[in-house]
XYZ file of C-alpha atoms in Angstrom:
607
model
C -35.438 136.383 314.789
C -33.570 135.244 317.865
C -31.219 132.298 317.938
C -29.370 130.196 320.433
C -25.608 130.422 320.572
C -23.607 127.828 318.690
C -20.076 126.810 317.875
C -17.962 128.876 315.523
C -17.565 127.857 311.922
C -14.395 125.866 311.288
C -11.864 128.360 310.025
C -9.118 126.037 308.818
C -5.432 126.383 309.698
C -3.795 129.619 310.831
C -7.013 131.516 311.616
C -6.883 133.068 315.080
C -10.518 133.086 316.201
C -11.599 134.761 319.429
C -14.285 133.138 321.554
C -16.315 136.346 321.790
C -16.527 136.852 318.039
C -18.844 139.604 316.804
C -20.125 137.695 313.785
C -22.216 134.968 315.435
C -23.058 132.349 312.825
C -24.766 129.385 314.469
C -25.324 126.232 312.445
C -29.088 126.332 312.505
C -30.369 124.213 309.689
C -27.776 121.526 309.083
C -27.941 119.643 305.823
C -31.707 119.840 305.336
C -34.560 122.231 305.965
C -37.743 122.045 308.032
C -39.662 121.373 304.849
C -43.272 122.459 305.031
C -44.089 119.410 302.885
C -43.232 117.153 305.870
C -45.223 119.278 308.306
C -48.180 119.076 305.930
C -48.175 115.307 306.458
C -49.057 115.475 310.176
C -52.022 117.153 311.925
C -51.221 120.666 313.191
C -47.715 120.291 311.785
C -47.346 124.079 311.581
C -48.771 124.637 315.059
C -46.514 122.654 317.426
C -45.325 124.908 320.295
C -42.007 125.002 322.120
C -42.570 123.359 325.547
C -40.984 126.170 327.578
C -40.827 129.307 325.411
C -43.992 131.281 324.947
C -45.019 132.263 321.414
C -42.294 130.078 319.889
C -43.075 127.304 317.439
C -41.078 124.077 317.011
C -40.924 124.202 313.204
C -38.760 121.105 312.791
C -41.236 118.806 314.562
C -39.193 115.688 313.765
C -35.799 117.156 314.666
C -33.764 117.927 317.778
C -33.208 121.434 316.402
C -36.479 123.348 316.669
C -35.865 124.967 313.250
C -35.348 121.606 311.565
C -32.426 119.837 309.936
C -29.796 117.602 311.450
C -30.471 114.755 313.860
C -34.050 113.546 314.322
C -35.846 113.248 317.648
C -37.745 110.101 318.670
C -40.902 111.171 316.846
C -38.913 112.011 313.714
C -37.293 108.572 313.766
C -40.684 106.874 314.112
C -42.202 109.035 311.376
C -39.328 108.202 309.034
C -39.614 104.478 309.830
C -43.288 104.739 308.920
C -42.451 106.093 305.473
C -43.258 109.702 306.421
C -46.964 108.790 306.441
C -49.586 109.664 309.024
C -51.723 106.600 309.653
C -53.170 104.522 312.487
C -49.788 103.050 313.370
C -47.886 106.299 313.877
C -50.928 107.980 315.410
C -51.344 105.283 318.111
C -47.624 105.243 318.950
C -46.275 107.099 321.983
C -42.921 108.184 320.534
C -41.720 110.263 323.491
C -42.938 107.790 326.146
C -44.908 110.320 328.207
C -48.157 108.352 328.207
C -49.911 110.306 325.461
C -50.232 108.904 321.947
C -48.893 111.010 319.095
C -52.383 111.583 317.735
C -53.640 113.042 321.016
C -50.653 115.390 321.271
C -51.160 116.621 317.692
C -54.940 117.067 317.884
C -56.036 113.803 316.214
C -57.008 111.647 319.210
C -59.226 109.346 317.121
C -56.563 108.846 314.445
C -58.937 109.803 311.631
C -57.058 112.758 310.157
C -55.477 112.672 306.710
C -53.448 115.319 304.830
C -55.590 118.224 303.639
C -58.243 117.810 306.337
C -58.841 119.989 309.408
C -57.788 118.273 312.662
C -60.486 117.695 315.249
C -58.557 119.913 317.692
C -56.138 122.791 317.105
C -55.631 123.995 320.671
C -53.572 122.533 323.511
C -51.195 120.928 321.006
C -48.028 119.378 322.473
C -44.862 118.017 320.898
C -44.937 114.238 320.184
C -41.139 114.080 320.397
C -40.757 115.896 323.748
C -41.710 114.103 326.950
C -44.294 115.933 329.142
C -44.169 117.410 331.666
C -40.746 118.354 330.344
C -39.267 119.013 333.821
C -40.627 115.843 335.451
C -38.109 113.216 336.685
C -39.146 110.728 334.001
C -38.619 113.311 331.242
C -35.506 115.260 332.254
C -33.035 112.901 330.601
C -35.193 112.380 327.517
C -35.472 116.142 327.010
C -31.784 116.962 327.355
C -31.826 118.493 323.850
C -34.495 121.057 324.768
C -33.082 124.544 325.401
C -35.231 126.601 327.768
C -32.749 129.432 328.345
C -33.715 132.919 327.247
C -32.235 133.366 323.804
C -29.905 136.258 323.114
C -29.916 138.485 320.071
C -27.514 137.480 317.293
C -26.274 141.089 317.351
C -26.249 143.061 320.636
C -25.605 146.284 318.688
C -29.121 146.327 317.247
C -30.683 146.340 320.735
C -29.211 149.753 321.544
C -31.335 152.948 321.545
C -31.578 154.760 318.230
C -31.152 151.685 316.010
C -33.754 151.556 313.229
C -34.720 148.781 310.851
C -36.089 148.464 307.327
C -37.911 145.378 306.043
C -37.205 144.540 302.408
C -39.425 141.652 301.315
C -40.745 140.405 298.006
C -44.489 140.455 297.441
C -45.876 136.927 297.366
C -44.063 135.558 294.309
C -44.640 132.457 292.214
C -41.501 130.305 292.270
C -40.658 128.385 289.073
C -40.654 124.597 289.249
C -36.916 124.597 288.644
C -34.254 123.594 291.139
C -32.443 126.961 291.212
C -33.814 130.433 290.446
C -32.434 133.920 291.144
C -34.829 136.875 291.494
C -33.915 140.548 291.977
C -35.812 143.593 293.239
C -34.641 147.076 294.249
C -35.541 149.076 297.359
C -35.000 152.765 298.072
C -33.387 153.700 301.386
C -33.873 156.765 303.611
C -31.827 159.707 302.311
C -32.711 162.563 304.685
C -29.287 162.158 306.352
C -26.389 159.682 306.462
C -26.789 156.270 308.113
C -24.694 153.174 308.762
C -25.926 149.621 308.110
C -25.043 147.662 311.256
C -26.573 144.224 310.683
C -29.108 142.213 308.758
C -31.256 139.156 309.364
C -33.714 137.159 307.242
C -37.456 137.553 307.069
C -38.515 134.024 306.176
C -41.815 133.238 304.491
C -41.206 129.864 302.847
C -38.113 128.125 304.233
C -38.625 125.292 301.771
C -37.428 127.460 298.861
C -35.769 130.552 300.414
C -32.113 129.540 300.225
C -29.935 132.640 300.462
C -30.082 136.390 299.815
C -27.549 139.145 299.097
C -28.033 142.921 299.357
C -26.059 145.001 296.827
C -25.517 148.760 297.016
C -26.526 150.683 293.880
C -23.764 153.275 293.649
C -24.269 154.428 290.059
C -25.762 157.864 289.376
C -28.933 156.385 287.854
C -29.219 152.801 289.117
C -31.737 150.397 287.674
C -35.143 150.281 289.379
C -37.074 147.006 289.791
C -40.428 147.445 291.508
C -41.270 143.731 291.272
C -39.230 140.517 291.619
C -37.472 139.966 288.284
C -35.146 137.183 287.079
C -31.599 138.433 287.695
C -29.833 139.127 284.404
C -26.240 140.221 283.820
C -27.479 143.728 283.035
C -29.434 143.896 286.288
C -26.494 142.607 288.309
C -24.117 145.143 286.750
C -26.144 148.086 288.037
C -25.619 147.384 291.763
C -22.460 145.508 292.716
C -21.131 146.190 296.237
C -22.256 143.651 298.853
C -23.656 145.344 301.986
C -25.713 142.467 303.413
C -26.175 138.734 303.013
C -27.871 135.710 304.498
C -27.727 131.949 303.913
C -29.617 129.072 305.509
C -26.854 128.303 307.989
C -26.751 131.841 309.455
C -29.162 133.646 311.799
C -27.914 136.971 310.471
C -24.834 139.112 309.944
C -23.638 141.631 312.534
C -20.961 144.173 311.655
C -20.464 145.117 315.297
C -19.886 148.547 316.774
C -16.800 149.806 314.918
C -17.896 149.948 311.262
C -20.899 149.893 308.958
C -21.917 150.622 305.370
C -22.779 154.309 304.850
C -25.908 155.184 302.900
C -28.255 158.138 302.635
C -27.592 161.772 301.856
C -23.936 161.355 300.831
C -23.987 157.590 300.164
C -25.939 155.134 298.028
C -29.709 155.488 298.174
C -30.908 152.260 296.612
C -30.117 148.577 297.073
C -30.766 145.460 295.026
C -32.008 142.388 296.868
C -31.031 139.154 295.113
C -32.740 135.993 296.365
C -31.717 132.450 295.483
C -34.682 130.060 295.447
C -33.834 126.381 295.787
C -36.895 124.345 294.836
C -35.286 120.989 295.629
C -38.366 118.926 294.738
C -39.169 121.100 291.667
C -42.711 121.494 292.941
C -45.087 123.691 290.893
C -47.219 126.312 292.607
C -44.686 127.287 295.278
C -44.760 130.914 296.445
C -42.567 133.043 298.687
C -42.489 136.514 300.169
C -39.192 136.368 302.074
C -36.567 139.064 302.316
C -34.035 140.846 304.508
C -34.314 143.198 307.485
C -31.585 145.863 307.560
C -30.627 147.418 310.893
C -29.146 150.913 310.713
C -28.526 154.056 312.739
C -27.578 157.688 312.052
C -23.865 158.150 311.367
C -21.763 158.782 314.477
C -18.041 159.681 314.678
C -17.057 156.431 316.389
C -18.465 154.188 313.607
C -16.271 154.064 310.497
C -17.329 153.484 306.891
C -16.948 149.898 305.670
C -16.069 148.702 302.164
C -16.356 145.362 300.386
C -12.931 144.840 298.793
C -12.512 142.321 295.971
C -9.402 140.221 295.291
C -8.899 137.355 292.849
C -8.428 136.440 289.179
C -10.412 137.739 286.203
C -8.966 135.552 283.437
C -9.905 131.917 283.957
C -9.778 128.952 281.574
C -10.369 125.563 283.184
C -9.715 122.594 280.870
C -12.151 119.659 280.988
C -11.470 116.320 282.646
C -9.210 117.567 285.434
C -9.639 116.411 289.029
C -7.535 119.340 290.206
C -6.856 122.594 288.392
C -5.389 125.540 290.299
C -5.732 129.255 289.620
C -3.629 131.782 291.551
C -3.907 135.521 291.944
C -1.571 137.814 293.884
C -2.311 141.404 294.781
C 1.349 142.429 294.719
C 2.874 144.715 297.291
C 3.488 147.373 294.649
C -0.228 147.502 293.823
C -1.288 147.139 297.454
C 0.844 150.151 298.336
C -1.047 152.181 295.738
C -4.452 150.769 296.711
C -4.244 150.706 300.531
C -3.139 154.246 301.315
C -2.921 153.879 305.114
C -3.350 151.130 307.740
C -6.758 149.455 307.564
C -8.651 146.525 309.085
C -10.046 143.285 307.622
C -13.213 142.417 309.482
C -14.241 139.243 307.608
C -13.895 137.379 304.309
C -16.251 135.559 301.939
C -15.239 133.168 299.144
C -16.839 133.289 295.702
C -16.574 130.409 293.204
C -19.158 128.423 291.249
C -20.003 124.765 290.720
C -16.500 123.509 289.768
C -14.888 125.107 292.827
C -13.612 122.718 295.504
C -10.993 124.593 297.604
C -10.309 128.303 298.020
C -7.910 130.198 300.260
C -7.193 133.913 300.657
C -3.899 134.548 302.453
C -2.266 137.674 303.846
C 1.518 138.168 303.429
C 3.825 140.841 304.824
C 7.478 141.245 303.867
C 7.365 137.889 302.097
C 6.042 136.024 305.146
C 2.572 134.529 305.419
C 0.654 136.000 308.351
C -2.764 134.348 308.265
C -5.460 132.742 306.158
C -8.131 135.389 305.723
C -10.371 132.606 304.434
C -9.847 128.866 304.080
C -12.512 126.515 302.716
C -11.389 123.012 301.739
C -14.925 121.840 300.945
C -16.373 124.775 299.043
C -20.096 124.648 298.286
C -21.576 127.562 296.278
C -25.004 126.844 297.766
C -23.729 127.350 301.324
C -21.351 130.342 301.291
C -19.284 130.664 304.473
C -18.199 133.903 306.082
C -14.849 133.909 307.865
C -14.898 136.580 310.593
C -11.897 137.920 312.518
C -11.957 139.274 316.057
C -9.936 141.264 316.573
C -9.916 142.523 313.005
C -6.775 141.816 310.963
C -4.344 144.638 310.234
C -3.891 145.430 306.536
C -0.929 147.674 305.716
C 0.158 149.386 302.498
C 2.503 146.996 300.689
C 0.957 143.798 302.111
C 0.319 141.032 299.564
C -2.954 139.117 299.295
C -2.869 135.753 297.541
C -6.035 134.027 296.336
C -5.812 130.329 295.397
C -8.751 128.586 293.740
C -8.863 124.847 293.050
C -11.414 123.380 290.616
C -12.576 119.878 289.749
C -13.612 119.655 286.095
C -13.452 115.860 285.879
C -17.105 115.590 284.829
C -17.005 118.561 282.469
C -16.675 117.951 278.735
C -15.824 121.534 277.833
C -13.451 124.286 278.868
C -14.956 126.672 281.399
C -14.082 130.375 281.371
C -14.623 133.265 283.739
C -18.295 134.186 284.017
C -20.821 135.322 286.612
C -23.579 133.087 285.236
C -23.782 129.401 286.147
C -21.942 128.316 282.978
C -18.790 130.210 284.004
C -16.455 130.221 286.995
C -15.188 132.732 289.543
C -12.102 133.052 291.728
C -12.839 135.833 294.197
C -12.261 136.711 297.800
C -14.678 139.351 299.087
C -13.166 141.143 302.090
C -15.078 143.360 304.507
C -12.632 146.179 305.304
C -12.567 149.593 306.964
C -12.145 152.527 306.957
C -13.355 153.045 303.405
C -11.247 156.156 302.833
C -8.058 154.111 303.341
C -8.623 152.523 299.918
C -8.054 154.265 296.600
C -10.064 151.647 294.695
C -12.529 148.865 295.653
C -10.436 145.917 294.414
C -6.987 144.513 293.762
C -7.785 142.019 291.010
C -5.410 140.366 288.574
C -5.796 139.706 284.867
C -3.281 136.952 284.195
C 0.060 138.800 283.998
C -1.539 142.181 284.763
C -3.043 143.519 287.964
C -5.538 146.318 288.478
C -2.715 148.837 288.939
C -1.156 147.811 285.620
C -4.494 148.306 283.912
C -5.152 151.631 285.585
C -1.671 153.003 284.933
C -1.168 151.355 281.542
C 2.009 149.600 282.684
C 3.570 147.551 279.844
C 4.094 143.797 279.967
C 7.629 142.427 279.897
C 8.072 139.410 277.611
C 11.136 137.468 276.354
C 10.622 139.235 273.028
C 10.637 142.678 274.595
C 8.181 145.141 276.066
C 4.507 144.837 275.109
C 2.520 148.060 275.241
C -0.753 146.159 275.467
C -2.877 149.291 275.778
C -1.757 150.742 272.471
C -1.741 147.311 270.814
C -5.418 146.728 271.598
C -6.913 150.240 271.640
C -9.899 150.885 269.351
C -12.372 153.721 269.087
C -14.508 155.223 266.312
C -11.580 157.113 264.823
C -8.582 154.943 265.646
C -7.348 151.384 265.477
C -3.855 149.885 265.972
C -1.618 150.038 262.860
C -1.174 146.248 262.727
C -4.899 145.757 262.040
C -4.544 147.442 258.635
C -2.133 144.685 257.617
C -4.501 141.971 258.831
C -7.605 143.529 257.259
C -5.799 144.016 253.935
C -4.379 140.501 253.695
C -6.816 138.238 255.582
C -10.440 137.469 254.860
C -13.140 136.125 257.180
C -13.993 133.152 254.970
C -11.734 130.676 256.784
C -9.244 130.457 253.880
C -5.523 130.903 254.619
C -4.161 132.651 251.538
C -0.388 133.179 251.188
C -0.644 136.901 251.847
C -2.567 136.253 255.114
C -0.040 133.643 256.213
C 2.714 136.215 255.633
C 0.840 138.873 257.626
C 0.178 136.558 260.565
C 3.790 135.347 260.627
C 5.007 138.944 260.653
C 2.609 139.897 263.439
C 3.715 136.947 265.567
C 7.138 138.573 265.916
C 5.615 141.379 267.985
C 6.287 141.078 271.777
C 2.565 141.388 272.427
C 2.011 138.069 270.643
C 4.308 136.154 273.006
C 2.492 133.707 275.284
C 3.267 135.848 278.355
C 0.966 138.520 276.941
C -1.345 136.373 274.823
C -4.212 135.927 277.278
C -4.350 139.652 278.055
C -4.197 140.599 274.380
C -6.904 138.113 273.475
C -9.101 139.365 276.302
C -8.682 142.993 275.260
C -9.296 142.319 271.566
C -12.424 140.359 272.387
C -13.890 143.495 273.960
C -14.468 145.353 270.690
C -16.103 144.587 267.359
C -12.952 145.510 265.454
C -10.777 143.461 267.792
C -12.973 140.398 267.346
C -12.906 140.928 263.593
C -9.095 140.935 263.663
C -9.063 137.720 265.693
C -11.422 136.050 263.229
C -9.284 137.080 260.233
C -6.091 135.748 261.832
C -7.884 132.518 262.676
C -8.263 131.850 258.978
C -4.606 130.843 258.924
C -4.744 128.306 261.709
C -2.394 125.458 261.015
C -0.436 127.535 258.533
C 2.361 128.592 260.876
C 5.421 126.345 260.995
C 7.748 125.447 263.797
C 10.011 128.469 264.090
C 9.955 132.164 263.228
C 8.233 131.613 259.904
C 10.729 129.035 258.642
C 9.165 125.915 257.277
C 10.681 122.629 258.377
C 8.728 120.760 255.813
C 5.942 118.344 256.335
C 2.452 119.164 257.486
C 1.878 122.607 258.948
C 1.165 122.594 262.660
C 0.878 124.870 265.653
C 4.429 124.570 266.872
C 5.160 128.125 267.890
C 5.773 128.647 271.576
C 3.942 131.953 271.267
C 0.860 130.183 269.943
C 0.402 127.898 272.916
C -2.257 130.037 274.542
C -4.453 129.755 271.481
C -3.868 126.135 270.492
C -6.306 123.421 271.426
C -5.669 119.710 271.402
C -7.214 116.851 269.504
C -9.130 117.063 266.269
C -9.598 120.466 264.769
C -6.555 121.954 266.497
C -3.343 123.055 264.998
C -3.179 126.804 264.641
C -2.155 129.747 266.747
C -5.673 131.146 266.765
C -7.566 127.898 266.939
C -8.950 128.912 270.310
C -9.478 132.594 269.626
C -13.112 132.514 268.445
C -14.003 130.325 271.421
C -12.423 132.783 273.846
C -13.890 135.773 272.087
C -17.385 134.319 272.204
C -17.072 133.449 275.850
C -15.563 136.718 277.036
C -17.760 139.223 275.311
C -20.838 137.977 277.160
C -19.441 138.736 280.592
C -16.861 141.452 280.002
C -19.042 144.557 280.060
C -20.685 143.897 283.463
C -17.305 142.918 284.887
C -15.750 146.197 283.813
C -18.668 148.088 285.293
C -18.165 146.157 288.501
C -14.521 147.164 288.595
C -15.109 150.755 287.473
C -12.484 150.243 284.780
C -11.997 152.396 281.735
C -11.602 150.405 278.547
């Protein structure tokens, strides 16, 4: 697929973008697609040639852009004014003013064709929106939108000798009559030697439904195998997690340039998962597609370094309902960065990841307390149109640098709290950074978990609270032969029948004095407990005494019991049914357990 050059994507403030950027992402499709349903409504709608480029079709017949979308040409305006119907009126019109009626140009000179029929002529078709002859004096001005220059490759690197390619496409697949569907399929890669992925571009079968695609490396010892397109489940997604290729409708392809690529083969990953998002906007039944991705690769050479997708952002998210603006922040601290980035590295590009409530997201790079640059900045985030923010030259990333991720959500129309989750009912706050060299990184992420970061989790660093030091690891550790001592007290005194007996109230009040039950640590503790059957059981037993804790350290002030403890604030809801320190615990436990296991696999964490 070749494309014409276009303007760079708006990068927002502070992004230093070079004119000769390696990642060339032209805005090809605008806000709509060259829907085949529209082309089906005119004779030879799929067979209209480019006026000056051999073997090139003008797919968006009614648009100035030959691929469709954006501003309409004169024929497109007339067709729209006619209700998108082919009849005598539109057929007899001469939209482009070249002396030939639209019907003659499209192979229906007698204006007798109707959708589903075979046109009387299918050769010598011309464009009803482009004046002919296109170079004649009367047509030059009218055809100013027509580009007759020889188009350049979106990635010069792939035109060099020795570059190979691999087509990964779905077999012709029935698309559900739902607006959004995600299908996955795995493909095995060559493994006779080591290779670098240099670029990728789409192989488009049905542009009406093929919305975007992501290629994930399967780096586990025994990755899942999917020989046919399969609905993407959490289990399937957890098996292959590192992004090594992607495409969306606004990009011609992704080019990683000449300096770095993703290593696969003999000493790298040998299988990838292709995830395709189908957007059936009209929910039409009977739609099929066989689209996919073409990977460009070459044998490993010393001058091309190994690339890594590096994840930053927040793992613990709770967005309350009815908020026009709710902000979540995550900072990869210098202390953790120094342990994670072991020597100077480069940031090649960034990609933002949120879901439907996301509105603004920024990933910023700091050094010595001073902001250097926005790695990404998207003030109109749209999960259906992910933007890549490239940097040429690549940004320097040094040990000790801080990376701050800020996510802003709009939950005004939501009637429930939304938690972290990779499915559409949850939310994300991630920045995905393309970095190199891979061996400069000791781990593939620098994520935060509320008050903890990935280094804290890996090293078991305690949490400091106003009540003292919380050894969260020991407080929440369970296995087949061990459980924390405090759980014996809870299991002995508290039942799971929802009743708050005096002995349970005493046990919960005593436990609340522990530093790990202070609100600074509460979200982490709740998250960890929700990851085991015994931990969830303990949460449920404590929840039986909701509303039974009084306003200070166990001292009743009289009156109705309420959730007045500062330490309880993380767990307390508002409105009817609230009033206890663990009022929210079952809700959080139910929400977290669904997504926690694949997330931990993604992060290669030990629980």
